[in-house]
Amino acid sequence: MSTYTEDNRKVTTLRFSEMKQKGEKISMLTSYDFTMASIADQAGLDAVLIGDSASNVMVGNSTTLPMTLDQMIFMGRSVVNGVKRAMVVIDMPFGSCSGNPEKSLEAAIRMMKETGADALKIEGGEEIIEDIRKIVNAGIPVMGHLGLMPQSINKYGSYAIRAKDDKESKKLLSDIRLLEEAGCFSVVLEKIPAKLAEEATKSTTMATIGIGAGPATDGQVLVIHDMLGMNKGFSPKFLRKYADLHTVMTDAIQTYVKDVKSNDFPNEKESY
Ligand code: KIV
């Protein structure tokens, strides 16, 4: 089935914790649609994230804030339909989990029921810990998200690296403890110093998944459009591009245009 792992078992929260204990790294990428998700799953990916980064790469917005619950649910269902083995995690969009535990639980239940995803990802620590506790207590697995939290971009004012100073790094380590106590099974650490990510990873039983957080986290996540090189204009230091799909797709489309214009396509074999 996959090119890397022979283990065809569905990836669950239990498997995440086994992987952390064994030191087997967890691979995670975003996906927003059925076709991309089924390719990623069949390639042996451990976890698929329906990220609200869809706002950037699918819709063309400059932030993740505009994504709605209905839009996330629509994408979530398409991804779940394409995935057999990987764990499917879906982002709670901006405003759906922000300090009102009853309302957050309502949104969380809708997301789980209407998408069929395996877990939710929620940005934030102490400020929304009661919301997270309530969601976990309802039997919903939660992956936290600390460090750079794109839903808070208007508060930060930039996408620069987070937790470089003592105050913010202490807060991050304290939030890690709170998330673990609240029952999160995993946490994304975005754009923080590699040393801090290493300390955070050693300090917790949750599986840490890094993006721009160095090599010591229990796993890595990237936005699939970025790592496939579909987006020429985005090249942060942490991003490794595994393909140049921008060029591949542009060449293919240009050839198609030429073939249509020159009457080469469709030919006799391609006609009924
Ligand atoms: O929305 C997203 O794609 C994410 C990842 C970058 C972790 O949150």
mmCIF file of C-alpha atoms and ligand atoms in Angstrom:
data_model
loop_
_atom_site.group_PDB
_atom_site.id
_atom_site.type_symbol
_atom_site.label_atom_id
_atom_site.label_comp_id
_atom_site.label_asym_id
_atom_site.label_seq_id
_atom_site.Cartn_x
_atom_site.Cartn_y
_atom_site.Cartn_z
ATOM 1 C CA MET A 1 0.000 0.000 0.000
ATOM 2 C CA SER A 2 2.604 2.541 0.987
ATOM 3 C CA THR A 3 6.139 3.142 -0.141
ATOM 4 C CA TYR A 4 7.615 3.499 3.351
ATOM 5 C CA THR A 5 5.615 1.697 5.998
ATOM 6 C CA GLU A 6 4.336 -1.860 5.843
ATOM 7 C CA ASP A 7 2.038 -1.134 8.769
ATOM 8 C CA ASN A 8 -1.441 -0.808 7.313
ATOM 9 C CA ARG A 9 -3.214 -0.307 10.637
ATOM 10 C CA LYS A 10 -5.272 2.861 10.978
ATOM 11 C CA VAL A 11 -3.218 5.529 12.765
ATOM 12 C CA THR A 12 -4.897 6.345 16.090
ATOM 13 C CA THR A 13 -4.046 8.440 19.150
ATOM 14 C CA LEU A 14 -2.656 5.262 20.734
ATOM 15 C CA ARG A 15 -0.363 4.788 17.740
ATOM 16 C CA PHE A 16 0.851 8.399 18.100
ATOM 17 C CA SER A 17 1.880 7.685 21.667
ATOM 18 C CA GLU A 18 3.550 4.371 20.688
ATOM 19 C CA MET A 19 5.479 6.203 17.963
ATOM 20 C CA LYS A 20 6.665 8.826 20.446
ATOM 21 C CA GLN A 21 7.771 6.150 22.896
ATOM 22 C CA LYS A 22 9.636 4.187 20.205
ATOM 23 C CA GLY A 23 11.193 7.293 18.679
ATOM 24 C CA GLU A 24 9.484 6.614 15.335
ATOM 25 C CA LYS A 25 8.900 10.001 13.714
ATOM 26 C CA ILE A 26 5.354 11.015 12.749
ATOM 27 C CA SER A 27 4.792 12.413 9.252
ATOM 28 C CA MET A 28 1.932 14.852 8.743
ATOM 29 C CA LEU A 29 0.865 17.087 5.842
ATOM 30 C CA THR A 30 -2.176 19.218 5.164
ATOM 31 C CA SER A 31 -4.831 18.277 2.607
ATOM 32 C CA TYR A 32 -8.044 20.001 1.715
ATOM 33 C CA ASP A 33 -9.671 17.720 -0.854
ATOM 34 C CA PHE A 34 -10.407 14.082 -1.687
ATOM 35 C CA THR A 35 -7.811 13.548 -4.446
ATOM 36 C CA MET A 36 -4.826 15.102 -2.664
ATOM 37 C CA ALA A 37 -5.734 13.345 0.591
ATOM 38 C CA SER A 38 -6.003 9.925 -1.063
ATOM 39 C CA ILE A 39 -2.594 10.382 -2.761
ATOM 40 C CA ALA A 40 -1.016 11.386 0.568
ATOM 41 C CA ASP A 41 -2.640 8.484 2.403
ATOM 42 C CA GLN A 42 -1.576 5.917 -0.191
ATOM 43 C CA ALA A 43 1.979 7.293 -0.087
ATOM 44 C CA GLY A 44 2.175 6.226 3.571
ATOM 45 C CA LEU A 45 1.634 9.506 5.423
ATOM 46 C CA ASP A 46 0.780 9.048 9.123
ATOM 47 C CA ALA A 47 -1.567 12.000 9.585
ATOM 48 C CA VAL A 48 -3.498 14.375 7.355
ATOM 49 C CA LEU A 49 -4.370 17.835 8.638
ATOM 50 C CA ILE A 50 -7.322 19.710 7.204
ATOM 51 C CA GLY A 51 -5.676 22.986 8.119
ATOM 52 C CA ASP A 52 -7.326 26.370 8.108
ATOM 53 C CA SER A 53 -4.284 27.274 5.974
ATOM 54 C CA ALA A 54 -6.841 26.418 3.266
ATOM 55 C CA SER A 55 -7.718 30.079 3.669
ATOM 56 C CA ASN A 56 -4.289 30.955 2.202
ATOM 57 C CA VAL A 57 -3.587 28.201 -0.307
ATOM 58 C CA MET A 58 -7.114 27.316 -1.454
ATOM 59 C CA VAL A 59 -8.925 30.645 -1.186
ATOM 60 C CA GLY A 60 -6.111 33.195 -1.564
ATOM 61 C CA ASN A 61 -6.778 35.096 1.682
ATOM 62 C CA SER A 62 -3.837 36.688 3.501
ATOM 63 C CA THR A 63 -4.834 35.202 6.893
ATOM 64 C CA THR A 64 -6.629 32.099 8.216
ATOM 65 C CA LEU A 65 -9.264 34.172 10.033
ATOM 66 C CA PRO A 66 -12.056 34.127 7.432
ATOM 67 C CA MET A 67 -12.522 30.322 7.456
ATOM 68 C CA THR A 68 -15.957 29.309 8.746
ATOM 69 C CA LEU A 69 -17.156 26.146 10.445
ATOM 70 C CA ASP A 70 -19.224 25.233 7.365
ATOM 71 C CA GLN A 71 -16.230 25.661 5.035
ATOM 72 C CA MET A 72 -14.001 23.521 7.268
ATOM 73 C CA ILE A 73 -16.695 20.846 7.466
ATOM 74 C CA PHE A 74 -17.100 20.778 3.661
ATOM 75 C CA MET A 75 -13.352 20.229 3.189
ATOM 76 C CA GLY A 76 -13.201 17.803 6.101
ATOM 77 C CA ARG A 77 -15.765 15.466 4.563
ATOM 78 C CA SER A 78 -13.874 15.438 1.224
ATOM 79 C CA VAL A 79 -10.576 14.567 2.918
ATOM 80 C CA VAL A 80 -12.070 11.867 5.143
ATOM 81 C CA ASN A 81 -13.558 10.238 2.013
ATOM 82 C CA GLY A 82 -10.043 9.908 0.570
ATOM 83 C CA VAL A 83 -8.202 8.516 3.601
ATOM 84 C CA LYS A 84 -8.056 4.931 4.858
ATOM 85 C CA ARG A 85 -4.919 4.638 7.029
ATOM 86 C CA ALA A 86 -3.759 8.080 8.165
ATOM 87 C CA MET A 87 -5.175 9.862 11.184
ATOM 88 C CA VAL A 88 -7.353 12.751 9.986
ATOM 89 C CA VAL A 89 -7.107 15.907 12.094
ATOM 90 C CA ILE A 90 -9.179 19.012 11.401
ATOM 91 C CA ASP A 91 -8.597 22.592 12.557
ATOM 92 C CA MET A 92 -11.234 24.365 14.597
ATOM 93 C CA PRO A 93 -11.494 27.679 12.727
ATOM 94 C CA PHE A 94 -10.956 31.115 14.260
ATOM 95 C CA GLY A 95 -13.702 32.070 16.722
ATOM 96 C CA SER A 96 -15.132 28.566 17.131
ATOM 97 C CA CYS A 97 -13.163 27.818 20.311
ATOM 98 C CA SER A 98 -12.486 31.014 22.216
ATOM 99 C CA GLY A 99 -13.426 30.962 25.873
ATOM 100 C CA ASN A 100 -17.010 29.709 25.879
ATOM 101 C CA PRO A 101 -16.743 25.972 26.655
ATOM 102 C CA GLU A 102 -20.420 25.171 25.921
ATOM 103 C CA LYS A 103 -20.314 26.813 22.488
ATOM 104 C CA SER A 104 -16.887 25.340 21.724
ATOM 105 C CA LEU A 105 -18.153 21.844 22.514
ATOM 106 C CA GLU A 106 -21.162 22.383 20.249
ATOM 107 C CA ALA A 107 -18.843 23.380 17.372
ATOM 108 C CA ALA A 108 -16.478 20.493 18.114
ATOM 109 C CA ILE A 109 -19.289 17.929 18.065
ATOM 110 C CA ARG A 110 -20.575 19.322 14.743
ATOM 111 C CA MET A 111 -17.103 19.048 13.234
ATOM 112 C CA MET A 112 -16.652 15.448 14.375
ATOM 113 C CA LYS A 113 -20.170 14.318 13.390
ATOM 114 C CA GLU A 114 -20.309 16.016 9.986
ATOM 115 C CA THR A 115 -16.754 15.274 8.786
ATOM 116 C CA GLY A 116 -15.914 11.883 10.298
ATOM 117 C CA ALA A 117 -12.440 13.208 11.229
ATOM 118 C CA ASP A 118 -10.448 11.419 13.946
ATOM 119 C CA ALA A 119 -9.363 14.469 15.963
ATOM 120 C CA LEU A 120 -9.517 18.265 16.214
ATOM 121 C CA LYS A 121 -6.638 20.736 16.304
ATOM 122 C CA ILE A 122 -7.093 23.850 18.418
ATOM 123 C CA GLU A 123 -4.797 26.896 18.644
ATOM 124 C CA GLY A 124 -4.107 28.229 22.138
ATOM 125 C CA GLY A 125 -3.138 27.378 25.706
ATOM 126 C CA GLU A 126 -4.177 28.662 29.118
ATOM 127 C CA GLU A 127 -6.732 31.129 27.706
ATOM 128 C CA ILE A 128 -8.930 28.351 26.266
ATOM 129 C CA ILE A 129 -7.975 25.452 28.538
ATOM 130 C CA GLU A 130 -11.521 25.010 29.895
ATOM 131 C CA ASP A 131 -12.870 24.738 26.331
ATOM 132 C CA ILE A 132 -10.253 22.087 25.546
ATOM 133 C CA ARG A 133 -10.999 20.178 28.763
ATOM 134 C CA LYS A 134 -14.710 20.119 27.940
ATOM 135 C CA ILE A 135 -14.083 18.867 24.388
ATOM 136 C CA VAL A 136 -11.673 16.140 25.536
ATOM 137 C CA ASN A 137 -14.107 15.097 28.293
ATOM 138 C CA ALA A 138 -16.740 14.576 25.594
ATOM 139 C CA GLY A 139 -14.467 11.917 24.069
ATOM 140 C CA ILE A 140 -12.973 14.031 21.282
ATOM 141 C CA PRO A 141 -9.194 13.745 20.765
ATOM 142 C CA VAL A 142 -7.512 17.153 20.691
ATOM 143 C CA MET A 143 -4.181 18.185 19.193
ATOM 144 C CA GLY A 144 -3.068 21.528 20.631
ATOM 145 C CA HIS A 145 -1.188 24.214 18.686
ATOM 146 C CA LEU A 146 1.348 26.541 20.337
ATOM 147 C CA GLY A 147 4.166 28.879 19.268
ATOM 148 C CA LEU A 148 3.147 30.839 16.194
ATOM 149 C CA MET A 149 -0.644 30.633 16.116
ATOM 150 C CA PRO A 150 -1.766 32.082 12.775
ATOM 151 C CA GLN A 151 -5.287 32.765 14.099
ATOM 152 C CA SER A 152 -3.674 35.348 16.425
ATOM 153 C CA ILE A 153 -1.805 37.159 13.639
ATOM 154 C CA ASN A 154 -3.566 40.451 14.338
ATOM 155 C CA LYS A 155 -2.369 40.275 17.944
ATOM 156 C CA TYR A 156 1.272 39.503 16.971
ATOM 157 C CA GLY A 157 1.454 41.803 13.918
ATOM 158 C CA SER A 158 3.866 39.461 12.075
ATOM 159 C CA TYR A 159 4.570 35.809 11.216
ATOM 160 C CA ALA A 160 8.044 36.009 12.801
ATOM 161 C CA ILE A 161 9.462 33.263 15.042
ATOM 162 C CA ARG A 162 7.795 33.066 18.499
ATOM 163 C CA ALA A 163 9.010 32.328 22.044
ATOM 164 C CA LYS A 164 12.527 33.681 21.568
ATOM 165 C CA ASP A 165 12.471 35.438 24.935
ATOM 166 C CA ASP A 166 12.337 33.991 28.425
ATOM 167 C CA LYS A 167 8.783 35.120 29.204
ATOM 168 C CA GLU A 168 7.222 33.611 26.085
ATOM 169 C CA SER A 169 9.234 30.382 26.237
ATOM 170 C CA LYS A 170 8.196 29.860 29.915
ATOM 171 C CA LYS A 171 4.570 30.468 28.938
ATOM 172 C CA LEU A 172 4.895 27.907 26.135
ATOM 173 C CA LEU A 173 6.282 25.252 28.497
ATOM 174 C CA SER A 174 3.541 26.013 31.008
ATOM 175 C CA ASP A 175 0.878 25.776 28.259
ATOM 176 C CA ILE A 176 2.333 22.389 27.246
ATOM 177 C CA ARG A 177 1.752 21.138 30.807
ATOM 178 C CA LEU A 178 -1.798 22.505 30.826
ATOM 179 C CA LEU A 179 -2.655 20.899 27.489
ATOM 180 C CA GLU A 180 -1.302 17.570 28.698
ATOM 181 C CA GLU A 181 -3.295 17.814 31.957
ATOM 182 C CA ALA A 182 -6.429 18.679 29.974
ATOM 183 C CA GLY A 183 -5.964 15.436 28.013
ATOM 184 C CA CYS A 184 -4.554 16.525 24.611
ATOM 185 C CA PHE A 185 -2.817 13.630 22.841
ATOM 186 C CA SER A 186 -0.524 15.775 20.717
ATOM 187 C CA VAL A 187 0.538 19.361 20.062
ATOM 188 C CA VAL A 188 1.799 21.297 17.041
ATOM 189 C CA LEU A 189 4.746 23.585 17.775
ATOM 190 C CA GLU A 190 5.016 26.239 15.087
ATOM 191 C CA LYS A 191 8.035 28.462 14.356
ATOM 192 C CA ILE A 192 9.873 28.379 17.686
ATOM 193 C CA PRO A 193 13.606 27.895 18.447
ATOM 194 C CA ALA A 194 14.757 24.279 17.944
ATOM 195 C CA LYS A 195 16.182 24.131 21.496
ATOM 196 C CA LEU A 196 12.853 25.123 23.034
ATOM 197 C CA ALA A 197 11.007 22.567 20.874
ATOM 198 C CA GLU A 198 13.444 19.913 22.110
ATOM 199 C CA GLU A 199 12.854 20.889 25.748
ATOM 200 C CA ALA A 200 9.080 20.925 25.203
ATOM 201 C CA THR A 201 9.196 17.491 23.531
ATOM 202 C CA LYS A 202 11.200 15.981 26.394
ATOM 203 C CA SER A 203 8.874 17.555 28.967
ATOM 204 C CA THR A 204 5.646 15.962 27.759
ATOM 205 C CA THR A 205 4.024 12.610 27.003
ATOM 206 C CA MET A 206 2.064 14.289 24.151
ATOM 207 C CA ALA A 207 3.503 13.725 20.680
ATOM 208 C CA THR A 208 4.913 17.044 19.458
ATOM 209 C CA ILE A 209 4.606 17.872 15.762
ATOM 210 C CA GLY A 210 6.872 20.649 14.545
ATOM 211 C CA ILE A 211 6.719 23.157 11.716
ATOM 212 C CA GLY A 212 9.738 25.434 11.732
ATOM 213 C CA ALA A 213 10.642 23.974 15.144
ATOM 214 C CA GLY A 214 13.786 21.965 14.320
ATOM 215 C CA PRO A 215 14.482 18.221 14.264
ATOM 216 C CA ALA A 216 13.767 17.161 17.872
ATOM 217 C CA THR A 217 9.960 17.120 17.769
ATOM 218 C CA ASP A 218 8.205 13.735 17.550
ATOM 219 C CA GLY A 219 6.944 14.526 14.062
ATOM 220 C CA GLN A 220 6.837 17.134 11.330
ATOM 221 C CA VAL A 221 4.022 18.862 9.442
ATOM 222 C CA LEU A 222 4.089 21.007 6.298
ATOM 223 C CA VAL A 223 1.443 22.584 4.096
ATOM 224 C CA ILE A 224 1.199 20.224 1.115
ATOM 225 C CA HIS A 225 1.030 22.988 -1.522
ATOM 226 C CA ASP A 226 4.271 24.455 -0.128
ATOM 227 C CA MET A 227 6.280 21.202 0.034
ATOM 228 C CA LEU A 228 5.143 20.232 -3.470
ATOM 229 C CA GLY A 229 6.423 23.582 -4.750
ATOM 230 C CA MET A 230 3.050 24.777 -6.064
ATOM 231 C CA ASN A 231 3.570 28.234 -4.653
ATOM 232 C CA LYS A 232 6.624 30.027 -6.080
ATOM 233 C CA GLY A 233 6.345 33.047 -3.763
ATOM 234 C CA PHE A 234 6.583 31.254 -0.382
ATOM 235 C CA SER A 235 10.038 30.052 0.686
ATOM 236 C CA PRO A 236 10.600 30.388 4.436
ATOM 237 C CA LYS A 237 13.791 28.873 5.880
ATOM 238 C CA PHE A 238 11.968 25.890 7.418
ATOM 239 C CA LEU A 239 10.345 24.790 4.152
ATOM 240 C CA ARG A 240 11.911 21.972 2.123
ATOM 241 C CA LYS A 241 10.417 21.737 -1.379
ATOM 242 C CA TYR A 242 10.105 18.116 -2.531
ATOM 243 C CA ALA A 243 8.866 18.913 -6.043
ATOM 244 C CA ASP A 244 8.415 21.809 -8.418
ATOM 245 C CA LEU A 245 4.763 21.310 -9.271
ATOM 246 C CA HIS A 246 4.426 24.955 -10.226
ATOM 247 C CA THR A 247 6.705 24.327 -13.213
ATOM 248 C CA VAL A 248 5.244 20.865 -13.976
ATOM 249 C CA MET A 249 1.678 22.237 -13.963
ATOM 250 C CA THR A 250 2.522 25.371 -15.924
ATOM 251 C CA ASP A 251 4.279 23.290 -18.631
ATOM 252 C CA ALA A 252 1.345 20.863 -18.839
ATOM 253 C CA ILE A 253 -1.249 23.635 -19.116
ATOM 254 C CA GLN A 254 0.811 25.542 -21.701
ATOM 255 C CA THR A 255 1.135 22.366 -23.801
ATOM 256 C CA TYR A 256 -2.629 21.774 -23.527
ATOM 257 C CA VAL A 257 -3.363 25.344 -24.680
ATOM 258 C CA LYS A 258 -0.984 24.880 -27.642
ATOM 259 C CA ASP A 259 -2.580 21.505 -28.563
ATOM 260 C CA VAL A 260 -6.116 22.925 -28.449
ATOM 261 C CA LYS A 261 -5.177 25.994 -30.512
ATOM 262 C CA SER A 262 -3.356 23.899 -33.128
ATOM 263 C CA ASN A 263 -6.167 21.327 -33.402
ATOM 264 C CA ASP A 264 -3.800 18.590 -32.194
ATOM 265 C CA PHE A 265 -6.137 17.753 -29.297
ATOM 266 C CA PRO A 266 -8.323 15.759 -29.448
ATOM 267 C CA ASN A 267 -7.037 13.400 -32.136
ATOM 268 C CA GLU A 268 -8.860 10.457 -33.718
ATOM 269 C CA LYS A 269 -7.970 8.026 -30.879
ATOM 270 C CA GLU A 270 -9.329 10.494 -28.342
ATOM 271 C CA SER A 271 -12.667 10.849 -30.204
ATOM 272 C CA TYR A 272 -15.797 8.631 -30.226
HETATM 273 O O1 KIV B 1 -3.504 25.309 9.160
HETATM 274 C C1 KIV B 1 -2.432 24.685 9.032
HETATM 275 O O2 KIV B 1 -2.043 24.253 7.932
HETATM 276 C C2 KIV B 1 -1.628 24.445 10.212
HETATM 277 C C3 KIV B 1 -0.265 23.857 10.025
HETATM 278 C C4 KIV B 1 0.646 24.820 9.427
HETATM 279 C C5 KIV B 1 0.257 23.285 11.276
HETATM 280 O O3 KIV B 1 -2.052 24.747 11.288
#
